[in-house]
Amino acid sequence: MVKYDLMARTVLEPLSTFDISAHSRTSIRSIAVSSGPDSPTLIYIGTYSGSLLLLATNSVSASNRAATPDDRDDDSKRKISFMRSVSVGDSPVETVLVLGEIGKLLVLCDGSLFLTDSLLDQQLKKLSLVKGVSAIAKRIISDESCSSDILSILATTTNSESSSASLRILQKLGGGVRANGVKTRDSTQQVEGNCNVFAVAVGKKIVLVELVFGSDSRTVKHEGGASGLNGSFVMLKEIQSSVEGVKTIAWLNDSIIVGTMMGYSLFSCVTGQSEVIFSLPDSSRSPLLKVLWKEKKVLLLVDNVGVVVNDHGQPVDGSLVFRGHPQSVGELSSYVVIVRDGKLELYHKKSGSCVQTVVYGGEGVGPCLIAGEEGGDSKLITIATSTKVICYHKVPYEEQIKDLLRKKNFKEAMALVEELKCEGELRNDMLSFIHAQVGFLLLFDLHFKEAVDHFLQSETMQPSELFPFILRDPNRWSLLVPRNRYWGLHPPPAPLEDVVDDGLTAIQRAVFLKKAGVDTVVDENFLLNPPNRAEVLELAIKSIIRYLEISRVKELPLLVREGVDTLLMYLYRALNNVDDMEALASSENNCIV
């Protein structure tokens, strides 16, 4: 049973669960996710027995039928379905690397790399160039200006004093074929976009390779294979090192970061030089790193602390302190997602706070994995226990904000709004809409000053929306009032006297319930110090006056200007503000006597 931390925001909700027991006799070893705008989400499961399973979150045929708009827009309709499985070998499938741009997969099993298509329709092809592989990573480029082209990587070697002489020798040996028969890339051959370039950890070496296909006329010859899987690795460079036992690896710009039981090290793919980022204590668990795609940085795990470093290995943006040691780490837009001890925890990258906790398994659930689509903008997170796959989808931000507002968590709601605004995920018209909605909620909660503060930040709210709070309908300006109910989270407009009376009644009811041990959403300050009706009503009138005074200087339709000035005079009179009445009467105004 899924349980939520009631004090946290609901960012993720369960989508579907799938048990692989009927399709595999052993437990899950690796997981990867792939999705596109016009295709269903594909989930790849590698098992300890050497099988690779393909699951889909909605029906997909072997021809990769495009998902319908209903499939994509309504996540609640999506179910996980088993598509097919293939045997990779007799050893565990350690890694599944999705190459979404070309519709292929790289699979690491028993130290060897295999190539297959994204739908597992074709027979796997073993890439024989490198053996004894412990880890593999695709090159990620954050900025073309701060990354070297592959030509620069080829132009520098670590085993020769004269790189140009080495390249001339390679060219004389056969345009990219070394004397020992291993294929290499000629420096005159271009690598388009650095798109299929990988760093492979093999023993004490890091081998840089490019994946090329039969249509690439630059390739010398291929390693054979079925049609469509005639790809092969071309050697770009070997980097010798003293680091052994690489368990995790990432390649960002010109830097390759590896993790071993001894610690984390950084290698330059251009010069081959290395440096230690930091060592791990003897008591530390296995190293784990995660590329943060959105920021193009790398999270390095040290027990329960995640250290964020840039492509130079320098710590940036502070550290994330988790509540326990993560078994696996994922990314979801502005959040880092971890799994541990049968729990999913969502941490905000900037604040480091734990936003949500979901319990998906009891104690002893065993090691778990987490995966999301690469790119940092994934809306789906997939968790794998030993035999189950659980998918969670991201709740749309509008629903997150509405949920917080229903619970009267105004500060947290506006913190989320600011976060979305800074990340460019919130349009200006929606920002104005939310400010107005929050303002009305605060108004009915008797927080008049704060309500007007939000009204003034809304560029779309009309002054006439407050007219019903001053004069009862029907009146001269009733037809000017927009029938805008926003998200429908607050009652219909009513005169301020009624709003104050209803609010005070709600406070009295909450005081009684609190004495009975029942929690309420009423402001704690009101419960400790119940407000006086006359004082609250005066504050309400003064706050509305402030809003109308600021609004009257804006460009407004004539009838709205008449309403603003006339109702201002009405409110001045209610407070017996003679000076303000005389000042308005003696100035240019649109009052209706």
Coordinates of C-alpha atoms in Angstrom, one line a residue:
M1 CA 0.0 0.0 0.0
V2 CA 1.3 3.4 -1.0
K3 CA 1.6 6.0 1.9
Y4 CA 2.3 9.6 1.5
D5 CA 4.0 12.0 3.9
L6 CA 1.1 14.3 4.7
M7 CA 3.4 17.2 5.5
A8 CA 4.9 17.2 2.0
R9 CA 3.8 18.3 -1.4
T10 CA 2.4 15.7 -3.9
V11 CA 4.7 15.9 -6.9
L12 CA 4.6 12.2 -7.9
E13 CA 1.6 9.9 -8.0
P14 CA 1.5 6.1 -8.8
L15 CA 0.6 5.3 -12.3
S16 CA 0.9 1.5 -12.7
T17 CA 2.6 -1.6 -11.3
F18 CA 3.9 -4.7 -13.2
D19 CA 5.2 -8.0 -11.8
I20 CA 7.8 -9.6 -14.0
S21 CA 7.7 -13.0 -12.2
A22 CA 5.6 -14.5 -15.0
H23 CA 8.3 -13.5 -17.6
S24 CA 11.6 -14.0 -15.6
R25 CA 12.7 -16.5 -13.0
T26 CA 15.3 -14.1 -11.5
S27 CA 15.3 -10.6 -10.1
I28 CA 15.9 -7.3 -11.8
R29 CA 19.5 -6.1 -12.1
S30 CA 19.2 -2.9 -14.3
I31 CA 16.5 -0.6 -15.7
A32 CA 16.3 2.1 -18.3
V33 CA 13.4 4.3 -19.7
S34 CA 12.8 5.8 -23.1
S35 CA 10.0 7.9 -24.4
G36 CA 9.3 10.4 -27.2
P37 CA 6.6 13.0 -28.0
D38 CA 4.9 10.6 -30.5
S39 CA 5.6 7.3 -29.0
P40 CA 4.8 5.4 -25.8
T41 CA 7.2 5.1 -22.9
L42 CA 9.4 2.0 -23.2
I43 CA 10.9 0.4 -20.1
Y44 CA 13.9 -2.0 -20.4
I45 CA 14.6 -4.5 -17.6
G46 CA 17.9 -6.3 -17.4
T47 CA 17.8 -9.4 -15.1
Y48 CA 20.4 -11.4 -13.2
S49 CA 19.8 -14.4 -15.5
G50 CA 20.9 -12.4 -18.6
S51 CA 17.5 -11.6 -20.1
L52 CA 16.4 -8.2 -21.4
L53 CA 12.7 -7.5 -21.1
L54 CA 10.7 -4.8 -22.9
L55 CA 7.7 -3.2 -21.2
A56 CA 5.5 -0.4 -22.5
T57 CA 3.2 2.0 -20.6
N58 CA 0.5 1.6 -23.3
S59 CA 0.0 -0.7 -26.3
V60 CA 2.7 -0.6 -28.9
S61 CA 3.2 -2.9 -31.9
A62 CA 6.4 -4.1 -33.4
S63 CA 6.1 -1.2 -35.9
N64 CA 6.2 1.3 -33.0
R65 CA 2.6 2.6 -33.4
A66 CA 2.4 6.3 -32.3
A67 CA 0.5 6.9 -29.1
T68 CA -2.9 8.7 -29.5
P69 CA -3.4 12.1 -27.9
D70 CA -5.6 10.5 -25.3
D71 CA -2.8 8.1 -24.4
R72 CA -0.4 10.9 -23.9
D73 CA -2.7 13.4 -22.2
D74 CA -4.4 11.1 -19.7
D75 CA -1.8 9.3 -17.7
S76 CA -4.4 7.5 -15.7
K77 CA -5.3 5.4 -18.7
R78 CA -1.7 4.1 -19.1
K79 CA -1.0 0.5 -18.0
I80 CA 2.3 -1.3 -18.1
S81 CA 2.3 -4.2 -20.7
F82 CA 4.9 -6.9 -21.4
M83 CA 6.1 -6.7 -25.0
R84 CA 8.9 -9.2 -25.5
S85 CA 12.2 -10.4 -24.0
V86 CA 15.5 -11.6 -25.5
S87 CA 18.4 -13.4 -24.0
V88 CA 21.7 -11.5 -23.8
G89 CA 23.8 -14.1 -22.1
D90 CA 24.1 -16.2 -18.9
S91 CA 25.4 -13.4 -16.7
P92 CA 23.6 -10.4 -15.2
V93 CA 22.6 -7.5 -17.6
E94 CA 24.6 -4.8 -15.8
T95 CA 23.6 -1.7 -17.9
V96 CA 21.1 -0.7 -20.5
L97 CA 22.0 2.5 -22.3
V98 CA 19.3 4.0 -24.5
L99 CA 20.4 5.8 -27.7
G100 CA 17.1 7.5 -28.4
E101 CA 18.3 9.6 -31.3
I102 CA 19.0 6.5 -33.4
G103 CA 16.5 4.0 -31.9
K104 CA 19.2 1.7 -30.5
L105 CA 20.3 0.2 -27.2
L106 CA 23.7 -0.6 -25.8
V107 CA 23.6 -3.5 -23.4
L108 CA 26.5 -4.4 -21.0
C109 CA 26.6 -8.1 -20.0
D110 CA 29.5 -10.2 -18.8
G111 CA 32.0 -7.5 -19.7
S112 CA 30.8 -7.3 -23.3
L113 CA 28.7 -4.7 -25.1
F114 CA 25.8 -5.7 -27.3
L115 CA 23.8 -3.6 -29.8
T116 CA 20.1 -4.0 -30.5
D117 CA 17.1 -2.0 -31.7
S118 CA 14.8 -0.1 -29.3
L119 CA 11.9 -2.6 -29.8
L120 CA 14.1 -5.7 -29.5
D121 CA 12.9 -6.9 -32.9
Q122 CA 16.4 -7.8 -34.2
Q123 CA 18.9 -10.2 -32.9
L124 CA 21.5 -8.7 -30.6
K125 CA 24.9 -8.0 -32.0
K126 CA 28.1 -8.3 -30.0
L127 CA 30.5 -5.4 -30.4
S128 CA 33.9 -7.1 -30.1
L129 CA 36.2 -4.1 -30.1
V130 CA 36.3 -3.8 -26.3
K131 CA 36.1 -6.7 -23.7
G132 CA 36.2 -6.8 -19.9
V133 CA 34.0 -3.6 -19.7
S134 CA 33.0 -2.6 -16.2
A135 CA 31.1 0.7 -17.1
I136 CA 30.1 2.8 -20.0
A137 CA 28.9 6.4 -20.4
K138 CA 27.8 8.5 -23.4
R139 CA 29.4 11.9 -23.9
I140 CA 27.2 14.8 -22.7
I141 CA 27.9 18.3 -24.0
S142 CA 26.6 21.3 -22.0
D143 CA 28.0 23.9 -24.3
E144 CA 29.7 23.6 -27.6
S145 CA 32.0 26.4 -26.7
C146 CA 33.4 24.6 -23.6
S147 CA 33.8 21.2 -25.3
S148 CA 36.5 20.0 -27.6
D149 CA 35.6 18.4 -30.9
I150 CA 36.6 14.8 -31.3
L151 CA 39.4 16.0 -33.6
S152 CA 41.0 17.7 -30.6
I153 CA 40.8 14.4 -28.7
L154 CA 42.5 12.6 -31.5
A155 CA 45.2 15.2 -31.9
T156 CA 46.5 14.6 -28.4
T157 CA 47.8 11.2 -27.1
T158 CA 49.2 10.2 -23.8
N159 CA 51.6 7.7 -25.2
S160 CA 53.6 9.8 -27.6
E161 CA 55.7 13.0 -27.4
S162 CA 54.6 14.0 -30.8
S163 CA 50.9 13.7 -31.5
S164 CA 51.1 14.8 -35.1
A165 CA 53.8 12.3 -35.8
S166 CA 51.6 9.6 -34.3
L167 CA 48.7 10.6 -36.5
R168 CA 50.9 10.5 -39.6
I169 CA 52.0 7.0 -38.7
L170 CA 48.4 5.9 -38.2
Q171 CA 47.4 7.3 -41.6
K172 CA 50.3 5.4 -43.2
L173 CA 49.2 2.2 -41.5
G174 CA 45.9 2.3 -43.3
G175 CA 43.8 5.3 -42.8
G176 CA 42.6 4.4 -39.3
V177 CA 43.6 0.8 -38.8
R178 CA 46.4 0.2 -36.3
A179 CA 49.1 -2.4 -37.0
N180 CA 47.5 -4.8 -34.6
G181 CA 44.2 -4.7 -36.6
V182 CA 42.2 -2.6 -34.1
K183 CA 40.1 0.1 -35.9
T184 CA 40.8 3.7 -35.1
R185 CA 39.4 7.0 -36.3
D186 CA 41.5 9.0 -38.8
S187 CA 42.0 12.6 -37.7
T188 CA 40.7 13.8 -41.1
Q189 CA 37.4 12.0 -40.5
Q190 CA 34.7 14.1 -38.9
V191 CA 32.5 12.9 -36.0
E192 CA 29.1 14.5 -36.6
G193 CA 27.9 16.3 -33.5
N194 CA 29.8 14.0 -31.1
C195 CA 26.5 12.2 -30.9
N196 CA 27.5 8.5 -30.6
V197 CA 30.8 8.8 -28.6
F198 CA 31.3 6.8 -25.5
A199 CA 33.8 6.3 -22.6
V200 CA 34.3 2.7 -21.7
A201 CA 36.1 1.5 -18.5
V202 CA 38.2 -1.6 -19.2
G203 CA 40.5 -2.6 -16.4
K204 CA 43.0 0.2 -15.9
K205 CA 42.1 1.9 -19.2
I206 CA 39.4 4.2 -20.3
V207 CA 38.7 3.7 -24.0
L208 CA 37.0 6.4 -26.1
V209 CA 35.0 4.9 -28.9
E210 CA 32.5 6.0 -31.5
L211 CA 29.6 3.9 -32.7
V212 CA 29.3 4.0 -36.5
F213 CA 27.0 2.2 -38.9
G214 CA 27.1 0.8 -42.4
S215 CA 25.8 3.9 -44.0
D216 CA 28.9 5.7 -42.7
S217 CA 31.3 5.6 -45.6
R218 CA 34.1 6.7 -43.4
T219 CA 34.2 3.3 -41.6
V220 CA 36.8 0.9 -42.8
K221 CA 34.9 -2.3 -42.4
H222 CA 32.3 -3.6 -40.0
E223 CA 32.0 -6.4 -37.6
G224 CA 29.1 -8.0 -39.4
G225 CA 25.6 -8.4 -38.1
A226 CA 22.0 -8.3 -39.2
S227 CA 20.6 -5.6 -41.4
G228 CA 19.9 -2.4 -39.3
L229 CA 22.4 -3.6 -36.6
N230 CA 25.6 -3.3 -38.7
G231 CA 27.1 -0.8 -36.2
S232 CA 30.6 -1.1 -34.9
F233 CA 32.9 0.7 -32.5
V234 CA 35.8 2.7 -33.8
M235 CA 38.6 3.4 -31.5
L236 CA 39.2 7.0 -30.8
K237 CA 41.7 6.9 -28.0
E238 CA 43.0 4.9 -25.0
I239 CA 43.7 6.6 -21.7
Q240 CA 46.0 4.6 -19.4
S241 CA 45.5 5.1 -15.7
S242 CA 46.3 3.7 -12.3
V243 CA 42.6 3.6 -11.4
E244 CA 41.1 0.1 -11.4
G245 CA 37.7 -1.3 -10.5
V246 CA 35.6 1.5 -12.0
K247 CA 32.0 1.0 -10.9
T248 CA 30.4 4.1 -12.2
I249 CA 31.3 6.6 -14.9
A250 CA 30.1 9.9 -16.6
W251 CA 31.5 11.9 -19.5
L252 CA 30.6 15.6 -19.4
N253 CA 32.2 18.0 -22.0
D254 CA 36.0 17.2 -21.9
S255 CA 35.9 15.5 -18.5
I256 CA 35.4 11.9 -17.6
I257 CA 34.5 11.2 -14.0
V258 CA 34.8 7.7 -12.6
G259 CA 34.0 6.2 -9.3
T260 CA 35.8 3.3 -7.5
M261 CA 35.8 2.0 -4.0
M262 CA 38.7 4.3 -3.4
G263 CA 37.0 7.5 -4.5
Y264 CA 36.1 9.7 -7.5
S265 CA 38.7 10.8 -10.1
L266 CA 38.5 13.0 -13.2
F267 CA 40.2 12.4 -16.5
S268 CA 40.7 14.8 -19.4
C269 CA 39.6 13.2 -22.6
V270 CA 42.0 15.6 -24.5
T271 CA 45.2 15.3 -22.5
G272 CA 44.5 12.0 -20.7
Q273 CA 45.7 13.6 -17.4
S274 CA 43.9 12.6 -14.2
E275 CA 43.3 14.0 -10.8
V276 CA 41.5 12.8 -7.7
I277 CA 38.3 14.7 -6.9
F278 CA 38.1 13.2 -3.4
S279 CA 38.7 9.9 -1.7
L280 CA 36.1 7.8 0.0
P281 CA 36.5 6.6 3.6
D282 CA 37.1 2.9 4.1
S283 CA 33.7 2.6 5.7
S284 CA 31.9 4.1 2.7
R285 CA 29.5 2.1 0.5
S286 CA 29.9 1.6 -3.2
P287 CA 30.4 4.8 -5.2
L288 CA 27.4 6.1 -7.2
L289 CA 27.2 9.1 -9.5
K290 CA 24.3 10.7 -11.4
V291 CA 24.4 13.2 -14.3
L292 CA 22.0 16.0 -13.6
W293 CA 20.9 16.6 -17.2
K294 CA 19.1 19.9 -16.6
E295 CA 22.1 21.6 -15.0
K296 CA 24.7 19.6 -16.9
K297 CA 26.5 18.7 -13.6
V298 CA 27.3 15.5 -11.8
L299 CA 26.0 14.3 -8.4
L300 CA 28.6 12.3 -6.6
L301 CA 27.4 10.2 -3.7
V302 CA 29.3 9.8 -0.4
D303 CA 27.2 7.7 1.9
N304 CA 24.0 9.9 2.5
V305 CA 25.5 13.1 1.0
G306 CA 25.3 14.1 -2.6
V307 CA 28.0 16.4 -3.8
V308 CA 27.3 18.4 -7.0
V309 CA 30.3 19.1 -9.1
N310 CA 30.8 20.8 -12.5
D311 CA 32.7 19.4 -15.5
H312 CA 36.0 20.3 -13.8
G313 CA 35.2 18.3 -10.7
Q314 CA 34.7 21.4 -8.6
P315 CA 31.9 21.4 -6.0
V316 CA 29.1 23.8 -6.9
D317 CA 25.6 24.6 -5.7
G318 CA 26.2 23.0 -2.3
S319 CA 25.4 19.4 -1.3
L320 CA 22.2 17.4 -0.8
V321 CA 21.9 15.6 2.5
F322 CA 19.6 12.6 2.3
R323 CA 17.8 10.9 5.1
G324 CA 19.6 7.7 4.4
H325 CA 22.0 6.0 2.0
P326 CA 20.4 5.9 -1.5
Q327 CA 20.4 2.6 -3.3
S328 CA 19.7 4.5 -6.6
V329 CA 19.4 8.1 -7.8
G330 CA 17.2 9.6 -10.5
E331 CA 16.3 13.1 -11.7
L332 CA 12.9 14.8 -12.3
S333 CA 13.2 18.4 -13.5
S334 CA 14.0 20.4 -10.3
Y335 CA 14.3 17.4 -8.1
V336 CA 16.7 14.6 -7.3
V337 CA 14.8 11.4 -6.6
I338 CA 16.3 8.6 -4.5
V339 CA 15.1 5.1 -3.4
R340 CA 16.1 3.5 -0.1
D341 CA 14.6 0.9 2.2
G342 CA 11.4 0.7 0.2
K343 CA 10.9 4.5 0.2
L344 CA 11.0 7.0 -2.7
E345 CA 12.2 10.4 -1.6
L346 CA 12.1 13.6 -3.6
Y347 CA 14.6 16.4 -2.8
H348 CA 14.6 19.9 -4.3
K349 CA 17.9 20.6 -6.0
K350 CA 18.2 24.2 -4.8
S351 CA 16.8 24.1 -1.3
G352 CA 17.8 20.5 -0.5
S353 CA 14.5 20.0 1.3
C354 CA 12.7 16.7 1.1
V355 CA 9.5 17.5 -0.7
Q356 CA 7.8 14.2 -0.8
T357 CA 8.2 10.7 0.6
V358 CA 6.4 7.6 -0.8
V359 CA 6.5 4.2 0.8
Y360 CA 6.2 1.6 -1.9
G361 CA 7.6 -1.5 -0.1
G362 CA 8.0 -2.8 3.5
E363 CA 11.2 -3.6 5.3
G364 CA 13.4 -6.1 3.6
V365 CA 12.2 -5.2 0.2
G366 CA 15.8 -5.5 -0.9
P367 CA 17.9 -3.3 -3.3
C368 CA 15.9 -1.1 -5.6
L369 CA 16.6 0.8 -8.8
I370 CA 15.2 4.1 -10.2
A371 CA 15.2 5.4 -13.8
G372 CA 13.8 8.3 -15.7
E373 CA 14.1 9.5 -19.3
E374 CA 17.4 11.2 -20.0
G375 CA 17.3 15.0 -20.5
G376 CA 16.1 16.1 -17.1
D377 CA 12.5 16.8 -18.2
S378 CA 11.1 13.4 -17.7
K379 CA 7.5 13.3 -16.4
L380 CA 7.8 9.6 -15.5
I381 CA 9.9 7.9 -12.8
T382 CA 10.2 4.1 -12.8
I383 CA 11.2 2.1 -9.7
A384 CA 12.3 -1.6 -9.8
T385 CA 12.3 -3.8 -6.8
S386 CA 13.6 -7.4 -7.2
T387 CA 10.5 -8.5 -9.2
K388 CA 8.2 -5.5 -9.6
V389 CA 8.2 -2.3 -11.8
I390 CA 6.4 0.7 -10.4
C391 CA 5.7 3.8 -12.5
Y392 CA 5.0 7.2 -11.0
H393 CA 4.0 10.2 -13.1
K394 CA 4.6 13.9 -12.3
V395 CA 1.5 15.7 -11.1
P396 CA 1.0 18.9 -13.3
Y397 CA 2.1 22.0 -11.5
E398 CA -1.5 23.4 -11.6
E399 CA -2.7 20.5 -9.6
Q400 CA 0.2 20.8 -7.2
I401 CA -0.6 24.4 -6.5
K402 CA -4.3 23.7 -6.2
D403 CA -3.6 21.0 -3.7
L404 CA -1.5 23.3 -1.6
L405 CA -4.1 26.1 -1.7
R406 CA -6.9 23.7 -0.6
K407 CA -4.8 22.9 2.4
K408 CA -4.2 26.6 3.1
N409 CA -0.5 26.2 2.5
F410 CA -0.2 29.6 0.9
K411 CA 3.5 30.2 1.5
E412 CA 4.5 26.8 0.1
A413 CA 2.2 27.3 -2.9
M414 CA 3.8 30.7 -3.7
A415 CA 7.3 29.2 -3.2
L416 CA 6.4 26.6 -5.9
V417 CA 5.1 29.5 -8.1
E418 CA 8.3 31.4 -7.7
E419 CA 10.3 28.2 -8.5
L420 CA 8.3 27.6 -11.7
K421 CA 8.7 31.3 -12.6
C422 CA 12.4 31.2 -12.3
E423 CA 12.6 28.1 -14.4
G424 CA 10.5 29.6 -17.1
E425 CA 7.8 27.0 -16.8
L426 CA 5.0 29.5 -15.8
R427 CA 3.4 31.9 -18.3
N428 CA 2.7 35.5 -17.2
D429 CA -1.0 35.1 -17.7
M430 CA -1.0 32.0 -15.5
L431 CA 1.1 33.8 -12.9
S432 CA -1.5 36.6 -12.8
F433 CA -4.3 34.0 -12.6
I434 CA -2.7 32.3 -9.5
H435 CA -2.0 35.7 -7.7
A436 CA -5.7 36.6 -8.1
Q437 CA -6.8 33.1 -6.9
V438 CA -4.5 33.3 -3.9
G439 CA -5.8 36.8 -3.2
F440 CA -9.4 35.7 -3.0
L441 CA -8.6 32.8 -0.8
L442 CA -6.7 35.1 1.6
L443 CA -9.6 37.6 1.5
F444 CA -12.1 34.9 2.7
D445 CA -9.6 33.9 5.4
L446 CA -9.7 37.5 6.7
H447 CA -6.1 38.2 5.6
F448 CA -7.1 41.4 3.7
K449 CA -3.7 43.1 3.5
E450 CA -2.0 40.0 2.1
A451 CA -5.0 39.5 -0.3
V452 CA -4.6 42.9 -1.8
D453 CA -0.8 42.4 -2.1
H454 CA -1.6 39.4 -4.4
F455 CA -4.4 41.3 -6.3
L456 CA -1.9 44.0 -7.1
Q457 CA 0.6 41.5 -8.6
S458 CA -2.1 40.2 -11.0
E459 CA -1.9 41.9 -14.4
T460 CA -5.2 40.4 -15.5
M461 CA -7.5 41.0 -12.5
Q462 CA -10.1 43.7 -13.0
P463 CA -11.0 46.2 -10.2
S464 CA -14.7 45.4 -11.0
E465 CA -14.1 41.9 -9.5
L466 CA -14.1 43.6 -6.1
F467 CA -17.3 45.6 -6.6
P468 CA -19.6 42.8 -5.2
F469 CA -17.6 43.0 -1.9
I470 CA -18.6 46.7 -1.5
L471 CA -22.2 46.9 -2.9
R472 CA -24.8 44.2 -3.0
D473 CA -26.2 43.1 -6.3
P474 CA -28.0 44.3 -8.2
N475 CA -26.4 47.7 -8.6
R476 CA -25.3 50.1 -11.4
W477 CA -22.1 48.1 -12.1
S478 CA -23.3 44.5 -11.6
L479 CA -23.0 43.7 -15.3
L480 CA -19.3 44.8 -15.3
V481 CA -18.3 42.1 -12.9
P482 CA -16.5 39.3 -14.7
R483 CA -17.9 35.9 -13.8
N484 CA -14.5 34.5 -13.2
R485 CA -14.4 31.7 -10.6
Y486 CA -10.8 30.9 -11.2
W487 CA -10.2 27.4 -9.8
G488 CA -13.4 27.5 -7.8
L489 CA -11.5 27.2 -4.5
H490 CA -13.2 30.2 -2.8
P491 CA -16.9 31.1 -2.2
P492 CA -18.8 33.4 -4.5
P493 CA -18.3 37.2 -3.9
A494 CA -20.2 38.6 -1.0
P495 CA -20.3 42.0 0.9
L496 CA -17.4 42.5 3.3
E497 CA -19.7 42.4 6.3
D498 CA -20.8 38.9 5.3
V499 CA -17.3 37.8 4.6
V500 CA -16.1 39.0 8.0
D501 CA -19.1 37.4 9.8
D502 CA -18.6 34.1 8.1
G503 CA -14.8 34.2 8.7
L504 CA -15.3 34.9 12.4
T505 CA -17.9 32.0 12.7
A506 CA -15.3 29.7 11.1
I507 CA -12.7 30.8 13.6
Q508 CA -15.1 30.1 16.5
R509 CA -15.9 26.7 15.1
A510 CA -12.2 25.9 14.7
V511 CA -11.5 26.9 18.4
F512 CA -14.2 24.5 19.5
L513 CA -12.7 21.7 17.3
K514 CA -9.2 22.3 18.5
K515 CA -10.3 21.9 22.1
A516 CA -11.8 18.6 21.0
G517 CA -8.5 17.5 19.5
V518 CA -9.4 18.0 15.9
D519 CA -6.9 19.7 13.5
T520 CA -8.2 22.6 11.4
V521 CA -6.8 24.7 8.6
V522 CA -7.6 28.0 10.3
D523 CA -4.7 30.4 11.0
E524 CA -3.1 29.5 14.4
N525 CA -2.8 33.2 15.3
F526 CA -6.6 33.6 15.0
L527 CA -7.1 30.6 17.2
L528 CA -4.9 32.0 19.9
N529 CA -6.1 35.6 19.6
P530 CA -9.7 35.7 18.1
P531 CA -10.0 39.0 16.2
N532 CA -12.6 41.7 17.0
R533 CA -15.3 42.2 14.4
A534 CA -15.0 46.0 14.2
E535 CA -11.2 45.8 13.8
V536 CA -11.4 43.2 11.1
L537 CA -14.0 45.0 9.2
E538 CA -12.0 48.3 9.3
L539 CA -8.9 46.5 8.1
A540 CA -10.9 45.0 5.3
I541 CA -12.3 48.4 4.1
K542 CA -8.8 50.0 4.3
S543 CA -7.3 47.2 2.3
I544 CA -9.9 47.5 -0.5
I545 CA -9.4 51.3 -0.4
R546 CA -5.7 50.7 -1.0
Y547 CA -6.4 48.5 -4.0
L548 CA -8.9 50.9 -5.6
E549 CA -6.6 53.9 -5.0
I550 CA -3.8 52.2 -7.0
S551 CA -6.2 50.9 -9.7
R552 CA -7.8 54.3 -10.4
V553 CA -4.6 55.6 -11.9
K554 CA -4.6 52.8 -14.5
E555 CA -6.1 52.9 -18.0
L556 CA -9.7 51.7 -17.3
P557 CA -13.0 51.7 -19.3
L558 CA -15.2 54.7 -18.4
L559 CA -17.8 52.6 -16.6
V560 CA -15.2 50.9 -14.5
R561 CA -13.6 54.3 -13.6
E562 CA -17.0 55.4 -12.5
G563 CA -17.4 52.4 -10.3
V564 CA -13.9 52.7 -8.8
D565 CA -14.3 56.4 -7.9
T566 CA -17.9 56.1 -6.6
L567 CA -17.1 53.1 -4.4
L568 CA -13.9 54.7 -3.1
M569 CA -16.1 57.6 -1.9
Y570 CA -18.5 55.1 -0.4
L571 CA -15.7 53.4 1.5
Y572 CA -14.2 56.7 2.7
R573 CA -17.6 57.6 4.1
A574 CA -17.9 54.3 5.8
L575 CA -14.7 55.1 7.7
N576 CA -15.6 58.8 8.1
N577 CA -12.5 59.8 6.3
V578 CA -13.6 63.4 5.5
D579 CA -10.2 64.5 4.3
D580 CA -10.0 61.7 1.7
M581 CA -13.5 62.4 0.6
E582 CA -12.8 66.1 0.1
A583 CA -9.5 65.3 -1.7
L584 CA -11.3 62.9 -4.1
A585 CA -14.2 65.3 -4.7
S586 CA -11.9 68.2 -5.5
S587 CA -9.8 66.3 -7.9
E588 CA -10.7 65.1 -11.4
N589 CA -13.0 62.1 -10.8
N590 CA -15.7 60.0 -12.2
C591 CA -18.0 59.7 -9.2
I592 CA -21.7 59.1 -9.8
V593 CA -23.7 61.0 -7.2

